[in-house]
Structure formats: structure tokens, C-alpha cells
Backbone atoms as SQL, in Angstrom:
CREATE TABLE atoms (id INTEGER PRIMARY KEY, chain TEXT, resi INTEGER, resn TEXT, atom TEXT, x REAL, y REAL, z REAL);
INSERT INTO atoms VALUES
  (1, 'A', 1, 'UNK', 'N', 85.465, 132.104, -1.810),
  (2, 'A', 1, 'UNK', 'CA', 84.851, 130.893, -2.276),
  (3, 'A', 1, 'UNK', 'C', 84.660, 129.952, -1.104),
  (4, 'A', 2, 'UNK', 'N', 83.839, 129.097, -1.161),
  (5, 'A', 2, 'UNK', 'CA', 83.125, 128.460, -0.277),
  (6, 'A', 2, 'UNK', 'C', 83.613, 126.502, -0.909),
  (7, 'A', 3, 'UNK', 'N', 84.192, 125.677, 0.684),
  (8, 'A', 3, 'UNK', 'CA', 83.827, 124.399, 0.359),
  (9, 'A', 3, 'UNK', 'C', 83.425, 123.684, 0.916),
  (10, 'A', 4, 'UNK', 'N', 82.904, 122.277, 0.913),
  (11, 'A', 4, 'UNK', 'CA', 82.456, 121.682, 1.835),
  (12, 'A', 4, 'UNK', 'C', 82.433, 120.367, 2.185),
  (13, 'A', 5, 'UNK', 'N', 82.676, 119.787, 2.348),
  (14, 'A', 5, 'UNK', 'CA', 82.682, 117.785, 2.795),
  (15, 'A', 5, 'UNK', 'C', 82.263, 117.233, 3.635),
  (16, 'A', 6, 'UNK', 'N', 81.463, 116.396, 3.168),
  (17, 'A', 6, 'UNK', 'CA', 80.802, 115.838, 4.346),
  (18, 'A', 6, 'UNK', 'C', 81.181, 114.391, 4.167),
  (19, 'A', 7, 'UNK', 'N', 81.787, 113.524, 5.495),
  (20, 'A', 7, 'UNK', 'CA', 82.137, 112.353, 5.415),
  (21, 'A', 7, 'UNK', 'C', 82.023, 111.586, 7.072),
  (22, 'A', 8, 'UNK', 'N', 81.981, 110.188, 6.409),
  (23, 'A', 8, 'UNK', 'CA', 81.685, 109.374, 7.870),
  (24, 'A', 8, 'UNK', 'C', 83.601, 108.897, 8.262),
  (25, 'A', 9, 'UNK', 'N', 83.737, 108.557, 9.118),
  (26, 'A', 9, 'UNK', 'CA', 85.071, 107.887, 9.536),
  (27, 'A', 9, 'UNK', 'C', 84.964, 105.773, 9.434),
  (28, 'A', 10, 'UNK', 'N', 85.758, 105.748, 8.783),
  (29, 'A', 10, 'UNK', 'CA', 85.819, 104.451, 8.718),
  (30, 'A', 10, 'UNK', 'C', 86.122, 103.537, 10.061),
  (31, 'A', 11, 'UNK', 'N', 87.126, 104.208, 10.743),
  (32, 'A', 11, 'UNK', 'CA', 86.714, 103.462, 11.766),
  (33, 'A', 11, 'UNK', 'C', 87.479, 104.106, 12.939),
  (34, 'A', 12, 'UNK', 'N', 87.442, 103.803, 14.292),
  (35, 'A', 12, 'UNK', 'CA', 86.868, 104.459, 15.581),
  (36, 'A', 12, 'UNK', 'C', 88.834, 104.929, 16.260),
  (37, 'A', 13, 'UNK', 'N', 88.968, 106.296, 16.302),
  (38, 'A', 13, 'UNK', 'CA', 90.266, 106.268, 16.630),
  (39, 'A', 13, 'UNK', 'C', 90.727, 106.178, 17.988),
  (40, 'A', 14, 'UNK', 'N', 91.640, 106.147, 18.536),
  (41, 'A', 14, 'UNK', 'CA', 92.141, 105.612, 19.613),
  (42, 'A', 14, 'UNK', 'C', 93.268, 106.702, 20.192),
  (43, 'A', 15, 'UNK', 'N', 93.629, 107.867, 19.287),
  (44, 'A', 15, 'UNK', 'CA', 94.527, 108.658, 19.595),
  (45, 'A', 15, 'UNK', 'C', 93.988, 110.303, 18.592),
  (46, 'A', 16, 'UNK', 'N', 94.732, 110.797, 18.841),
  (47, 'A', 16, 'UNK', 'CA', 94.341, 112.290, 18.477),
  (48, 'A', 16, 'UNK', 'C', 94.646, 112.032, 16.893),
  (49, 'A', 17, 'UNK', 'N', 93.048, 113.233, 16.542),
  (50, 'A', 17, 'UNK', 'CA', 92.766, 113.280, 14.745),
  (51, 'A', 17, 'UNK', 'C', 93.396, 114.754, 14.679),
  (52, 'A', 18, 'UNK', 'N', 94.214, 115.197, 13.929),
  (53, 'A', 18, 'UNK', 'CA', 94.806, 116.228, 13.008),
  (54, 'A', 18, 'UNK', 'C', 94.150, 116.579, 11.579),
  (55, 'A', 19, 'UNK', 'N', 93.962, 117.481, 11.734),
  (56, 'A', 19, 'UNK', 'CA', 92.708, 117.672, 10.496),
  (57, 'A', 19, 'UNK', 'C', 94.563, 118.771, 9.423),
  (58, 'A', 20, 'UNK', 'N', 94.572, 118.613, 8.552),
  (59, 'A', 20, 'UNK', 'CA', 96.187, 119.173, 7.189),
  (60, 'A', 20, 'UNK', 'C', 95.697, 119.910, 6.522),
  (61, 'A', 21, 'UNK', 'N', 95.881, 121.106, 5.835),
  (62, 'A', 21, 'UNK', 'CA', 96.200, 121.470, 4.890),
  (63, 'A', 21, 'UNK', 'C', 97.047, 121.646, 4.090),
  (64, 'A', 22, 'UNK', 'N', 97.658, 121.022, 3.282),
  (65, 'A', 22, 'UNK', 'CA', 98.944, 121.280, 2.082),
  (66, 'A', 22, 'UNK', 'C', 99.492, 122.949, 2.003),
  (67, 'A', 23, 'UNK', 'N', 97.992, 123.195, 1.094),
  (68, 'A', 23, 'UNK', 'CA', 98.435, 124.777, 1.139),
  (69, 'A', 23, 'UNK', 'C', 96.470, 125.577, 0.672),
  (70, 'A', 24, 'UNK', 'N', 96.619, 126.076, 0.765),
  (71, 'A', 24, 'UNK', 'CA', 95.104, 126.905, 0.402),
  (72, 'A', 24, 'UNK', 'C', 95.619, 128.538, -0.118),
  (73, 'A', 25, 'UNK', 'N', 94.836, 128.801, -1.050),
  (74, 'A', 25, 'UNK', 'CA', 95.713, 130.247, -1.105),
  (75, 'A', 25, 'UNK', 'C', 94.724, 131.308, -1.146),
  (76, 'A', 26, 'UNK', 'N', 94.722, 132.254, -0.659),
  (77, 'A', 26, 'UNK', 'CA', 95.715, 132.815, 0.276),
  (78, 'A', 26, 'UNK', 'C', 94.907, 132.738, 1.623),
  (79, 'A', 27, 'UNK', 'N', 93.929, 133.399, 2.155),
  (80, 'A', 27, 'UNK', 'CA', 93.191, 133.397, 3.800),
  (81, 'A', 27, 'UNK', 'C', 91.813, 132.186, 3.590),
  (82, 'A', 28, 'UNK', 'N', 92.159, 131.299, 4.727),
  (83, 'A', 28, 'UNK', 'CA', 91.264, 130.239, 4.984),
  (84, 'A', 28, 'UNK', 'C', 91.047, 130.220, 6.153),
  (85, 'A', 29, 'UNK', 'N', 89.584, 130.507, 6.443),
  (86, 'A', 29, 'UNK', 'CA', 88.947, 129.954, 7.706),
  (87, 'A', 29, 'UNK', 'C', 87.888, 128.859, 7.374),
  (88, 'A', 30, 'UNK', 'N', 88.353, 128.601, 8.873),
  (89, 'A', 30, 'UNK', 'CA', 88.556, 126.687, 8.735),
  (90, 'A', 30, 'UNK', 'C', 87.068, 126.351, 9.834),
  (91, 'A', 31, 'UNK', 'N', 86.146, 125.436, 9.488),
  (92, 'A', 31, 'UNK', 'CA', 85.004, 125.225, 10.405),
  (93, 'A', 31, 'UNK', 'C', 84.875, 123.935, 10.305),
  (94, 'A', 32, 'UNK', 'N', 84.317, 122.993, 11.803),
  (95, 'A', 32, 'UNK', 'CA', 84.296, 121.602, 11.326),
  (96, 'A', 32, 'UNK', 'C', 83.700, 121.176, 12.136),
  (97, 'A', 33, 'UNK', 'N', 82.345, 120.185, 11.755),
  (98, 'A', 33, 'UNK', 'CA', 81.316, 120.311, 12.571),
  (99, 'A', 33, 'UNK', 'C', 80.684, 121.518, 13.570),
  (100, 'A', 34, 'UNK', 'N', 80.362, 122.652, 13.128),
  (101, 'A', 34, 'UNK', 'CA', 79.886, 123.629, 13.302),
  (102, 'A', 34, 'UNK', 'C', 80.696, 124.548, 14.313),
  (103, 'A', 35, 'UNK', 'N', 81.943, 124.103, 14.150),
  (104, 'A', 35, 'UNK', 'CA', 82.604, 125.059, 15.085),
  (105, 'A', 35, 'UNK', 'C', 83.674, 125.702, 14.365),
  (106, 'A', 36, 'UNK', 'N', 83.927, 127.098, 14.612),
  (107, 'A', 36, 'UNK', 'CA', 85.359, 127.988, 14.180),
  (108, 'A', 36, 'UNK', 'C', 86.586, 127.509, 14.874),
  (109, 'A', 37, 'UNK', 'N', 87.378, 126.768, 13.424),
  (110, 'A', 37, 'UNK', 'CA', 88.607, 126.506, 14.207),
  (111, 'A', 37, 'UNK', 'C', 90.164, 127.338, 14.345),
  (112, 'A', 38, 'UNK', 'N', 89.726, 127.961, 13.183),
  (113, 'A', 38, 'UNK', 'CA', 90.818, 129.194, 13.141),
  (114, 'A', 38, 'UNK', 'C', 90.570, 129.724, 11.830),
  (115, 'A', 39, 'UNK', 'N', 91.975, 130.306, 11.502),
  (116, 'A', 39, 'UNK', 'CA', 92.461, 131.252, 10.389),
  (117, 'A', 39, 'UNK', 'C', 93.721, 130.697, 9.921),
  (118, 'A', 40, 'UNK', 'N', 94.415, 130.977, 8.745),
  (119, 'A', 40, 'UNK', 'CA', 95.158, 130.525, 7.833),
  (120, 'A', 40, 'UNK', 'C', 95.240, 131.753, 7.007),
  (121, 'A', 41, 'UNK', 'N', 96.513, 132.483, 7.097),
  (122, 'A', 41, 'UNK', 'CA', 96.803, 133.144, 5.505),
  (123, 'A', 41, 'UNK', 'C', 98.459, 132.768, 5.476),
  (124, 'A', 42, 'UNK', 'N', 98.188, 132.800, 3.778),
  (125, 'A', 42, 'UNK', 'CA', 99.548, 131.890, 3.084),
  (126, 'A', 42, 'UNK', 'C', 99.322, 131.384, 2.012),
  (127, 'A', 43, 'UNK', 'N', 99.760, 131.418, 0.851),
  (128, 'A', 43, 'UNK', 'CA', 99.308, 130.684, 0.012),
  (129, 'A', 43, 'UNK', 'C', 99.928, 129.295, -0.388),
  (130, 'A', 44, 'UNK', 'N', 101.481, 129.175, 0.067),
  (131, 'A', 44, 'UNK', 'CA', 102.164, 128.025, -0.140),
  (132, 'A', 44, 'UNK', 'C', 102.931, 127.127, 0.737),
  (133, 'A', 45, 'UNK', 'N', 102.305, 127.392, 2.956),
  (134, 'A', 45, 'UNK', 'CA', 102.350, 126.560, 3.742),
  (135, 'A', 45, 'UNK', 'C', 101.721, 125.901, 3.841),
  (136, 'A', 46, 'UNK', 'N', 101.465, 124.888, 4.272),
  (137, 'A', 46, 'UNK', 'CA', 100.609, 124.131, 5.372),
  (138, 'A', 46, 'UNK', 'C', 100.225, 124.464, 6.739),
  (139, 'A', 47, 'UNK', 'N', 98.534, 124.223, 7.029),
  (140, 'A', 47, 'UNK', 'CA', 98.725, 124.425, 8.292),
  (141, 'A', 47, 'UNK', 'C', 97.777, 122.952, 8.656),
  (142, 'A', 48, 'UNK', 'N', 97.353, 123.266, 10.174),
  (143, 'A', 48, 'UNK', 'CA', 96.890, 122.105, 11.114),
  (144, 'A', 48, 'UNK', 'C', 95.744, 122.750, 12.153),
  (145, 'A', 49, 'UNK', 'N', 94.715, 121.655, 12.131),
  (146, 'A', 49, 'UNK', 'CA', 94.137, 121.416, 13.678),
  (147, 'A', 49, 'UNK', 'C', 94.034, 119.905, 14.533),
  (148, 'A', 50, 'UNK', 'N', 93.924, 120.083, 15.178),
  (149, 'A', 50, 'UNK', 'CA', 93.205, 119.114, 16.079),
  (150, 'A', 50, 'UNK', 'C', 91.851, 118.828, 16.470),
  (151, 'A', 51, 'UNK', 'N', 91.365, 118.159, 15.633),
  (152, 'A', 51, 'UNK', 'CA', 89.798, 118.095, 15.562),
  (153, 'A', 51, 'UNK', 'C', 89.776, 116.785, 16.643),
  (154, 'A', 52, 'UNK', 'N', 90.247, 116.317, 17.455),
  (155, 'A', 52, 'UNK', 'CA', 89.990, 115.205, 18.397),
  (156, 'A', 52, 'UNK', 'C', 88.664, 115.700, 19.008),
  (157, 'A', 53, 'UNK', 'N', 88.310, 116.308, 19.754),
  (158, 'A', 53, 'UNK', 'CA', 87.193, 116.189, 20.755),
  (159, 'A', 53, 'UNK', 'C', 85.920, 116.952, 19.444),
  (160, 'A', 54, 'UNK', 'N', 85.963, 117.000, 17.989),
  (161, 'A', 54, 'UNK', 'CA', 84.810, 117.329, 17.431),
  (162, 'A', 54, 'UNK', 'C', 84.344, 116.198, 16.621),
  (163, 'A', 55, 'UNK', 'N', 85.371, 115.395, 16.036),
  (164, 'A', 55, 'UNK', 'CA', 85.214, 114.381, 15.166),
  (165, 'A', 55, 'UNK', 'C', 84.191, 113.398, 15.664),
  (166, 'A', 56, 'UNK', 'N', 83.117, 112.893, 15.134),
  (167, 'A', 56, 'UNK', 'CA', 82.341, 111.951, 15.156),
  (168, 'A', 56, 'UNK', 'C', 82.403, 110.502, 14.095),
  (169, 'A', 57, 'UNK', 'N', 82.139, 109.644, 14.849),
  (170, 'A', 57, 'UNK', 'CA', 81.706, 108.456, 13.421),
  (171, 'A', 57, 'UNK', 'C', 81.399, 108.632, 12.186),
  (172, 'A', 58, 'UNK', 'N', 80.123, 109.296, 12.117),
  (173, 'A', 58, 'UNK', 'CA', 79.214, 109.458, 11.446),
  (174, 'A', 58, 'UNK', 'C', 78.907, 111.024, 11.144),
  (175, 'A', 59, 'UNK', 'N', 78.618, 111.585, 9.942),
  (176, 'A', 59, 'UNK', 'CA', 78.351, 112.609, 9.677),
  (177, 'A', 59, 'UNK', 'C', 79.257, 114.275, 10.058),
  (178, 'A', 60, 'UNK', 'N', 80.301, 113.831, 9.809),
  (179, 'A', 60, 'UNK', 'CA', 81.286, 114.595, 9.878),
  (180, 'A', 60, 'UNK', 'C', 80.905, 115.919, 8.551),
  (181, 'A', 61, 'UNK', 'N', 81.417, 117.485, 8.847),
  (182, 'A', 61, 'UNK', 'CA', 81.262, 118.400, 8.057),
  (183, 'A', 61, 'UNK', 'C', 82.414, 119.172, 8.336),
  (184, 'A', 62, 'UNK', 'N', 82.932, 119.374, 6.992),
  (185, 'A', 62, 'UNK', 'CA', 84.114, 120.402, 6.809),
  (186, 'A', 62, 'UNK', 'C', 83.743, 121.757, 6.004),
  (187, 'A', 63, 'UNK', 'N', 83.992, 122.934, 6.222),
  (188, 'A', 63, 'UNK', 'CA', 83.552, 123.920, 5.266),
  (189, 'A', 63, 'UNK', 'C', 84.808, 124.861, 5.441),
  (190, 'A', 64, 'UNK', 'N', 85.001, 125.220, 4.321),
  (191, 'A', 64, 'UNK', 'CA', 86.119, 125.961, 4.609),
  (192, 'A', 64, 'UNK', 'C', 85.950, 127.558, 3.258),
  (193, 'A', 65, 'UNK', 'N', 85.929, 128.412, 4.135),
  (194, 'A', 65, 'UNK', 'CA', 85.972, 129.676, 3.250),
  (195, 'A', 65, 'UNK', 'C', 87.058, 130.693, 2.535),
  (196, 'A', 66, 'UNK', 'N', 87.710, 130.501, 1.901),
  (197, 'A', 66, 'UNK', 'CA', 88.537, 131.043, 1.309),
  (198, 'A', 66, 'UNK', 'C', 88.975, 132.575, 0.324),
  (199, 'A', 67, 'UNK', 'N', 90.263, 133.191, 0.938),
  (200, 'A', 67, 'UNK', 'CA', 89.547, 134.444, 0.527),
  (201, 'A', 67, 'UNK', 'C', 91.369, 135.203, -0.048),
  (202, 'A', 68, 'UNK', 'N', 90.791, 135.674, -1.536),
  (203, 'A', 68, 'UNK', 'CA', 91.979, 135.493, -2.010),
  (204, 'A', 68, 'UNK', 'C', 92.078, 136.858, -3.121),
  (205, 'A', 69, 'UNK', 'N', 92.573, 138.444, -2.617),
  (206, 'A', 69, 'UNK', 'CA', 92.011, 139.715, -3.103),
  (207, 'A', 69, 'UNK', 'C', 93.305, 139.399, -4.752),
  (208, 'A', 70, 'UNK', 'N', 93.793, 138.619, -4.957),
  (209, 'A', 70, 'UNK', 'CA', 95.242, 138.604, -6.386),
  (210, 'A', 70, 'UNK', 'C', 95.721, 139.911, -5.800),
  (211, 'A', 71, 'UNK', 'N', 95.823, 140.490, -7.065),
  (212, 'A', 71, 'UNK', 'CA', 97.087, 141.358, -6.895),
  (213, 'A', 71, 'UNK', 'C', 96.403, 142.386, -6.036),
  (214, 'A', 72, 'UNK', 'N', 95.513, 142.604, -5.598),
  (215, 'A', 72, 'UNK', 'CA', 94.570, 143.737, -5.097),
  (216, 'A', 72, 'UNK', 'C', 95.112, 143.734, -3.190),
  (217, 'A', 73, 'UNK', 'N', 95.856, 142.751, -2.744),
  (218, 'A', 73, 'UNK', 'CA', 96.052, 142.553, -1.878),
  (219, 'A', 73, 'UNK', 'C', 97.654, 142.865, -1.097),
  (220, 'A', 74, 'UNK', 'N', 98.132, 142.632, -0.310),
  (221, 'A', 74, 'UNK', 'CA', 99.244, 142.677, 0.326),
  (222, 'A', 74, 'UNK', 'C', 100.150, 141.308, -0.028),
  (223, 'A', 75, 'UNK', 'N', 99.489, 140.220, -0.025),
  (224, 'A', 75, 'UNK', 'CA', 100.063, 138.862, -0.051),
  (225, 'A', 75, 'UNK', 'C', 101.049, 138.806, -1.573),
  (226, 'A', 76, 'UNK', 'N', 101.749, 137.718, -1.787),
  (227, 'A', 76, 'UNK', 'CA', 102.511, 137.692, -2.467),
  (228, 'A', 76, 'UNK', 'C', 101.942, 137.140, -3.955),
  (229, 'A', 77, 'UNK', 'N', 101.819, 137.451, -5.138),
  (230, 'A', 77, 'UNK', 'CA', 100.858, 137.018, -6.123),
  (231, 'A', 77, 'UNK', 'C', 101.791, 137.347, -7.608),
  (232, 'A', 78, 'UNK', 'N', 102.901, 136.930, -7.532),
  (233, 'A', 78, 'UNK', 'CA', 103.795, 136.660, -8.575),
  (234, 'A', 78, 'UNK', 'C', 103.142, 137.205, -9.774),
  (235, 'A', 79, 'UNK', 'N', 103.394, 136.656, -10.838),
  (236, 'A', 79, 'UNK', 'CA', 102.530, 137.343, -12.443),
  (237, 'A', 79, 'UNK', 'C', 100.705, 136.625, -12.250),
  (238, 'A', 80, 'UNK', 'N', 100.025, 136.222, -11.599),
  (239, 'A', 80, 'UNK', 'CA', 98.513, 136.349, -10.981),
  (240, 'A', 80, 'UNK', 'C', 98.240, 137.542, -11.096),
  (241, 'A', 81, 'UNK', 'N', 97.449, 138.156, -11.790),
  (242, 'A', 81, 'UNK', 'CA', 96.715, 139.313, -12.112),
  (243, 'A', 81, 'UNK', 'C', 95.331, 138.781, -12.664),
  (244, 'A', 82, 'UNK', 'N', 94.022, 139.551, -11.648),
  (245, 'A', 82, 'UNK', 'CA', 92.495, 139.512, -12.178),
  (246, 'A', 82, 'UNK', 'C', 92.882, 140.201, -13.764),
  (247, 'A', 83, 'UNK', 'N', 93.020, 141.031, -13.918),
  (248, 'A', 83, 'UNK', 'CA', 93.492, 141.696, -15.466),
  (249, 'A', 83, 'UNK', 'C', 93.327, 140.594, -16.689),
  (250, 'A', 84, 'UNK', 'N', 94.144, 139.568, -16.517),
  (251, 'A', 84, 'UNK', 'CA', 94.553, 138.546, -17.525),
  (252, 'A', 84, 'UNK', 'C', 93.353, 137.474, -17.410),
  (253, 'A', 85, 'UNK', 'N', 92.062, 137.621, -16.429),
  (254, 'A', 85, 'UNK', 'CA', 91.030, 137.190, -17.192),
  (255, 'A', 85, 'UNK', 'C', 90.171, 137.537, -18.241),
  (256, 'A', 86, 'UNK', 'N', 90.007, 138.810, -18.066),
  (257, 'A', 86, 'UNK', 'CA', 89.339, 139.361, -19.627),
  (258, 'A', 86, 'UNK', 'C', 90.321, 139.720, -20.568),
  (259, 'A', 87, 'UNK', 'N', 91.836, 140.018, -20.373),
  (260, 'A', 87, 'UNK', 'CA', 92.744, 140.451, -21.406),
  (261, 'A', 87, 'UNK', 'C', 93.643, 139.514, -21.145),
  (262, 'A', 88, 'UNK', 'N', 93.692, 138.384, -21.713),
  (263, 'A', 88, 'UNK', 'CA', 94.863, 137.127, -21.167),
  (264, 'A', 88, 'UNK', 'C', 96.257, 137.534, -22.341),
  (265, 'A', 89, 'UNK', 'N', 96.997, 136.659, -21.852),
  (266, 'A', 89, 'UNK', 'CA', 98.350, 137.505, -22.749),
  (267, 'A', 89, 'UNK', 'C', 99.308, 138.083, -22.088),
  (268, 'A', 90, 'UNK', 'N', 100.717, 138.652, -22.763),
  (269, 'A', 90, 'UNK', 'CA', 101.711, 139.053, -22.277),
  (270, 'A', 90, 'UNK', 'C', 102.351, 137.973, -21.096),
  (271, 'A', 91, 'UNK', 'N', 102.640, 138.546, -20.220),
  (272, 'A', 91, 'UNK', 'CA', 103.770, 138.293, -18.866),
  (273, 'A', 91, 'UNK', 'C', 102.665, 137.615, -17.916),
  (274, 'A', 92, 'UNK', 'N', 101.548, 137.792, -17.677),
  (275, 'A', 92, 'UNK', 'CA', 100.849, 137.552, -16.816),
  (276, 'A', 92, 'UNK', 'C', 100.007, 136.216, -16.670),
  (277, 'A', 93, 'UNK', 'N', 99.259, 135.673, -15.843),
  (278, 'A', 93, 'UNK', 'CA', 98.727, 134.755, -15.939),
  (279, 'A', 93, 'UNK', 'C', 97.575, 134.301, -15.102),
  (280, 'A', 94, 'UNK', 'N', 96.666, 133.952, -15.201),
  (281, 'A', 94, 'UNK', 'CA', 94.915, 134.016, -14.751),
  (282, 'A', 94, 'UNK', 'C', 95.550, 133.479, -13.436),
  (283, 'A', 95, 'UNK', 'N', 95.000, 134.485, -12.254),
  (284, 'A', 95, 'UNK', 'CA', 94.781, 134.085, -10.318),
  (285, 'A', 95, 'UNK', 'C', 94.186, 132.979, -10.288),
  (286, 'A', 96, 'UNK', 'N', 94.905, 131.803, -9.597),
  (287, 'A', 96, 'UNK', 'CA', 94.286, 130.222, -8.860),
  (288, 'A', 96, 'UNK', 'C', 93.905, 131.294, -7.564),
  (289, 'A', 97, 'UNK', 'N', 93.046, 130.251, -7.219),
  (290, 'A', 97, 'UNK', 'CA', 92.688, 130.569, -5.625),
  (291, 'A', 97, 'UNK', 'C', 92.000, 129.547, -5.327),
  (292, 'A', 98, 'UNK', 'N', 92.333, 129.159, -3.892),
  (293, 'A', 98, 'UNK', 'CA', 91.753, 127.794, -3.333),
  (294, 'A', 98, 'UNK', 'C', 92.654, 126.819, -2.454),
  (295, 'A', 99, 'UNK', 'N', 92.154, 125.418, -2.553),
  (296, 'A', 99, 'UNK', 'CA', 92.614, 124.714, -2.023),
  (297, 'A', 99, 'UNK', 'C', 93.484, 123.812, -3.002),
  (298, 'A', 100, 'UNK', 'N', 94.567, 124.018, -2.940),
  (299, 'A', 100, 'UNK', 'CA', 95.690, 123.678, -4.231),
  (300, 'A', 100, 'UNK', 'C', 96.633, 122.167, -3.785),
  (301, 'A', 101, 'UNK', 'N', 96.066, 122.010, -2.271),
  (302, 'A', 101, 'UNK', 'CA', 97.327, 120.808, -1.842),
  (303, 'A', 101, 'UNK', 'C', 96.512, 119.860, -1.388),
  (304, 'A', 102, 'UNK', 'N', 97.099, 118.817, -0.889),
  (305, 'A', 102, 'UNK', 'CA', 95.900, 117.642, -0.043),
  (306, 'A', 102, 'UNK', 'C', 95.619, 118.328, 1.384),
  (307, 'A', 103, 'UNK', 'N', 94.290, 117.470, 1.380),
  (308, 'A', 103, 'UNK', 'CA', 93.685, 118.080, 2.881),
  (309, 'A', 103, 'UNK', 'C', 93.479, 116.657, 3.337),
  (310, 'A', 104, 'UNK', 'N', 93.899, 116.501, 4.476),
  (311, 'A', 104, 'UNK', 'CA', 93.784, 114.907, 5.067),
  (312, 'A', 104, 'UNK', 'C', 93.702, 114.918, 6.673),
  (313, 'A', 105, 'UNK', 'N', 92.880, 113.467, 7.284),
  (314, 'A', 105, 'UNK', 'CA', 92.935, 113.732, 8.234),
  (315, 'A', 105, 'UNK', 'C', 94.211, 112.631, 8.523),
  (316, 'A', 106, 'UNK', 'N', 94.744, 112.881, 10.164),
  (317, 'A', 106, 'UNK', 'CA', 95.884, 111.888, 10.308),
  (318, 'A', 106, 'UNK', 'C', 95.634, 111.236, 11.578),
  (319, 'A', 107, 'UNK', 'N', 95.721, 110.115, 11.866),
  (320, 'A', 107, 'UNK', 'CA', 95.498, 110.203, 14.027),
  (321, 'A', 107, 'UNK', 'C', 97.116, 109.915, 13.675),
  (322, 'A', 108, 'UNK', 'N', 97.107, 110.328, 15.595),
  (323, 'A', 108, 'UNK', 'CA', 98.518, 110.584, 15.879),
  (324, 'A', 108, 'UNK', 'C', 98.472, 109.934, 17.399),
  (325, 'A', 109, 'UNK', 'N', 99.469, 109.369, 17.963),
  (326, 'A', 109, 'UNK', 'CA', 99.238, 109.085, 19.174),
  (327, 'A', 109, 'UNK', 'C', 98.668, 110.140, 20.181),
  (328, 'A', 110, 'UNK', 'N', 98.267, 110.114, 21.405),
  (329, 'A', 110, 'UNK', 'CA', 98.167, 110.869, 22.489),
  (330, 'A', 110, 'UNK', 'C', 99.158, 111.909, 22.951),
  (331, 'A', 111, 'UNK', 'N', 100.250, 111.741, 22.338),
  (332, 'A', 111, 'UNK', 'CA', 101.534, 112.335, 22.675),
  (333, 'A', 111, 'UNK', 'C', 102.389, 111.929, 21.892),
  (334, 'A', 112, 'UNK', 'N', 102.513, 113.455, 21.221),
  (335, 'A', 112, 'UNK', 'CA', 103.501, 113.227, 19.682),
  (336, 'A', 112, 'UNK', 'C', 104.237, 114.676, 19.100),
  (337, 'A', 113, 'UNK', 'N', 105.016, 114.672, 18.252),
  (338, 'A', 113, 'UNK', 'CA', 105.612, 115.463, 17.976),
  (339, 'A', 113, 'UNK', 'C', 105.504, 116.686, 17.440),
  (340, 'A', 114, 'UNK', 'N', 104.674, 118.108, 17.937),
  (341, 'A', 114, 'UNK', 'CA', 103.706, 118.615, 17.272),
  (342, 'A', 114, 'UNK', 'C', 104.519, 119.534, 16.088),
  (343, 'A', 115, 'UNK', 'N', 106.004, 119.988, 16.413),
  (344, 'A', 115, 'UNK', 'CA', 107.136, 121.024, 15.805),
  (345, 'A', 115, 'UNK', 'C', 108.371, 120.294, 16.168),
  (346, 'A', 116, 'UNK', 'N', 109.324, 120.684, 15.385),
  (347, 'A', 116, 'UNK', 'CA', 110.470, 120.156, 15.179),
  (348, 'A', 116, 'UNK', 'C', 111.378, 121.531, 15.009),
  (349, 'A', 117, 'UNK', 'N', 112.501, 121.758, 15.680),
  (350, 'A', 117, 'UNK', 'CA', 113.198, 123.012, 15.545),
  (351, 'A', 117, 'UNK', 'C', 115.041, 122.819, 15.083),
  (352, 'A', 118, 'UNK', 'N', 115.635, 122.319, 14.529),
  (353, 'A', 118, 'UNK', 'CA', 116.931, 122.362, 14.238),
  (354, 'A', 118, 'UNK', 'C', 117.337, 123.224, 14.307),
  (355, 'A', 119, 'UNK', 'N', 118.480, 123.418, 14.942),
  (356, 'A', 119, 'UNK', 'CA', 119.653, 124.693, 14.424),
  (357, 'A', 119, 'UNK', 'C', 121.092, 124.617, 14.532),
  (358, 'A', 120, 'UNK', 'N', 121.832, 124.954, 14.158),
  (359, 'A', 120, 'UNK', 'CA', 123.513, 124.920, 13.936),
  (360, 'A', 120, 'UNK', 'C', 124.152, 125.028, 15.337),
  (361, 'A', 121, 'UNK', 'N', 124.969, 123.931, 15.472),
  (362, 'A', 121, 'UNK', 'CA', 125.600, 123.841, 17.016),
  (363, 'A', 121, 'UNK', 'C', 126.798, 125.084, 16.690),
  (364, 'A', 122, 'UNK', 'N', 127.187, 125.549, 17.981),
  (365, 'A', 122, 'UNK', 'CA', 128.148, 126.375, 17.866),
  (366, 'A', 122, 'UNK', 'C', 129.623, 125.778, 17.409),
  (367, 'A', 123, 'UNK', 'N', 130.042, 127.445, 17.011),
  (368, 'A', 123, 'UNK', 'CA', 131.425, 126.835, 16.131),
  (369, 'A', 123, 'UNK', 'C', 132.275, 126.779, 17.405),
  (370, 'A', 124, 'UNK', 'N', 133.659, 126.262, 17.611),
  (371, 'A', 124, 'UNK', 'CA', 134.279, 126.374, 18.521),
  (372, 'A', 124, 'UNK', 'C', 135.521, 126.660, 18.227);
């Protein structure tokens, strides 16, 4: 499935734009203002770009293609079965596919925190 947005920016940023996804399910490639910005499969992370050097004022375009086989696939698709659209019923339940979370843009300073890694100090 196919989407698309087209929007102007309210007003003029000063630090780096981060283009979000919540979650999209399951493979999303991502285009924005006529350029390939990557790939995405997952159905219940988030991912990110950095659209700084594409973003314009005016006439901004997002399209994003989405590609999502249900149970026909490798990915993880709980009781989602194509099946339970023409025979709905039992255990199962009609495949979402798409863009299921917010998609937002964010500015961020010039220099900022892109990952965060915690882990358990040693025992002693």
C-alpha cells in the first residue's frame, strides 16, 4: 500500500529535522522529496531519518510504501490471518497493515543524542 503527504513547514529551522515513525507494519520504504531514504521492517518499533539537508519551506512530499505478506511471510503475525477476511470467526482476526503509530517531524539541535545504551554495572 501506498501513502503520501504533502506539507509546507511552518517555520524555518535552525537545527537538524528528524523525520519518526511510531511503528508501520511490517516493511516500509521511506521517500521524501524525491529521494530513497531507506528501509524499515518491523511491525511494532520505531524508526528514524534525518531529513535536514532535503526539507524545504514549502512543498514538502512524503510517500511511503508499505509491504505487509500476514501470515504468508516470515515476520511475526500473531492470530492476523488473510483467511479471516472472507471466513471471519474462530481464533483469528482480519491483518492491519500500515502505518499504525504517529509519524512526526522533530528538530533537534546540531548535536544531540542520537542512541542511548544502559547496562548493569558489575557485581563485585
Amino acid at each position: 500500500m501506498w501513502y503520501r503527504l504533502t506539507f509546507d513547514m511552518s517555520a524555518s529551522s535552525t537545527g537538524r529535522m528528524l523525520l519518526h515513525f511510531g511503528a508501520v507494519d511490517w516493511q516500509a520504504t521511506v521517500y521524501f522529496n524525491g529521494e530513497k531514504l531507506g528501509k524499515h521492517s518491523g511491525g511494532y518499533d520505531g524508526f528514524s531519518f534525518d531529513v535536514t539537508h532535503l526539507v524545504r519551506k514549502t512543498g514538502n512530499e512524503l510517500i511511503l510504501f508499505v509491504y505487509d505478506p500476514s501470515e504468508h511471510g516470515m515476520q511475526p503475525h500473531g492470530k492476523q490471518r488473510a483467511s479471516a477476511i472472507s471466513k471471519p470467526g474462530a481464533a483469528v482476526y482480519t491483518p492491519s497493515s500500515g502505518i499504525w503509530q504517529t509519524v512526526w517531524l522533530e528538530e533537534v539541535p546540531e548535536h544531540y543524542i542520537e542512541t542511548l545504551k544502559i547496562g548493569q554495572a558489575s557485581q563485585r
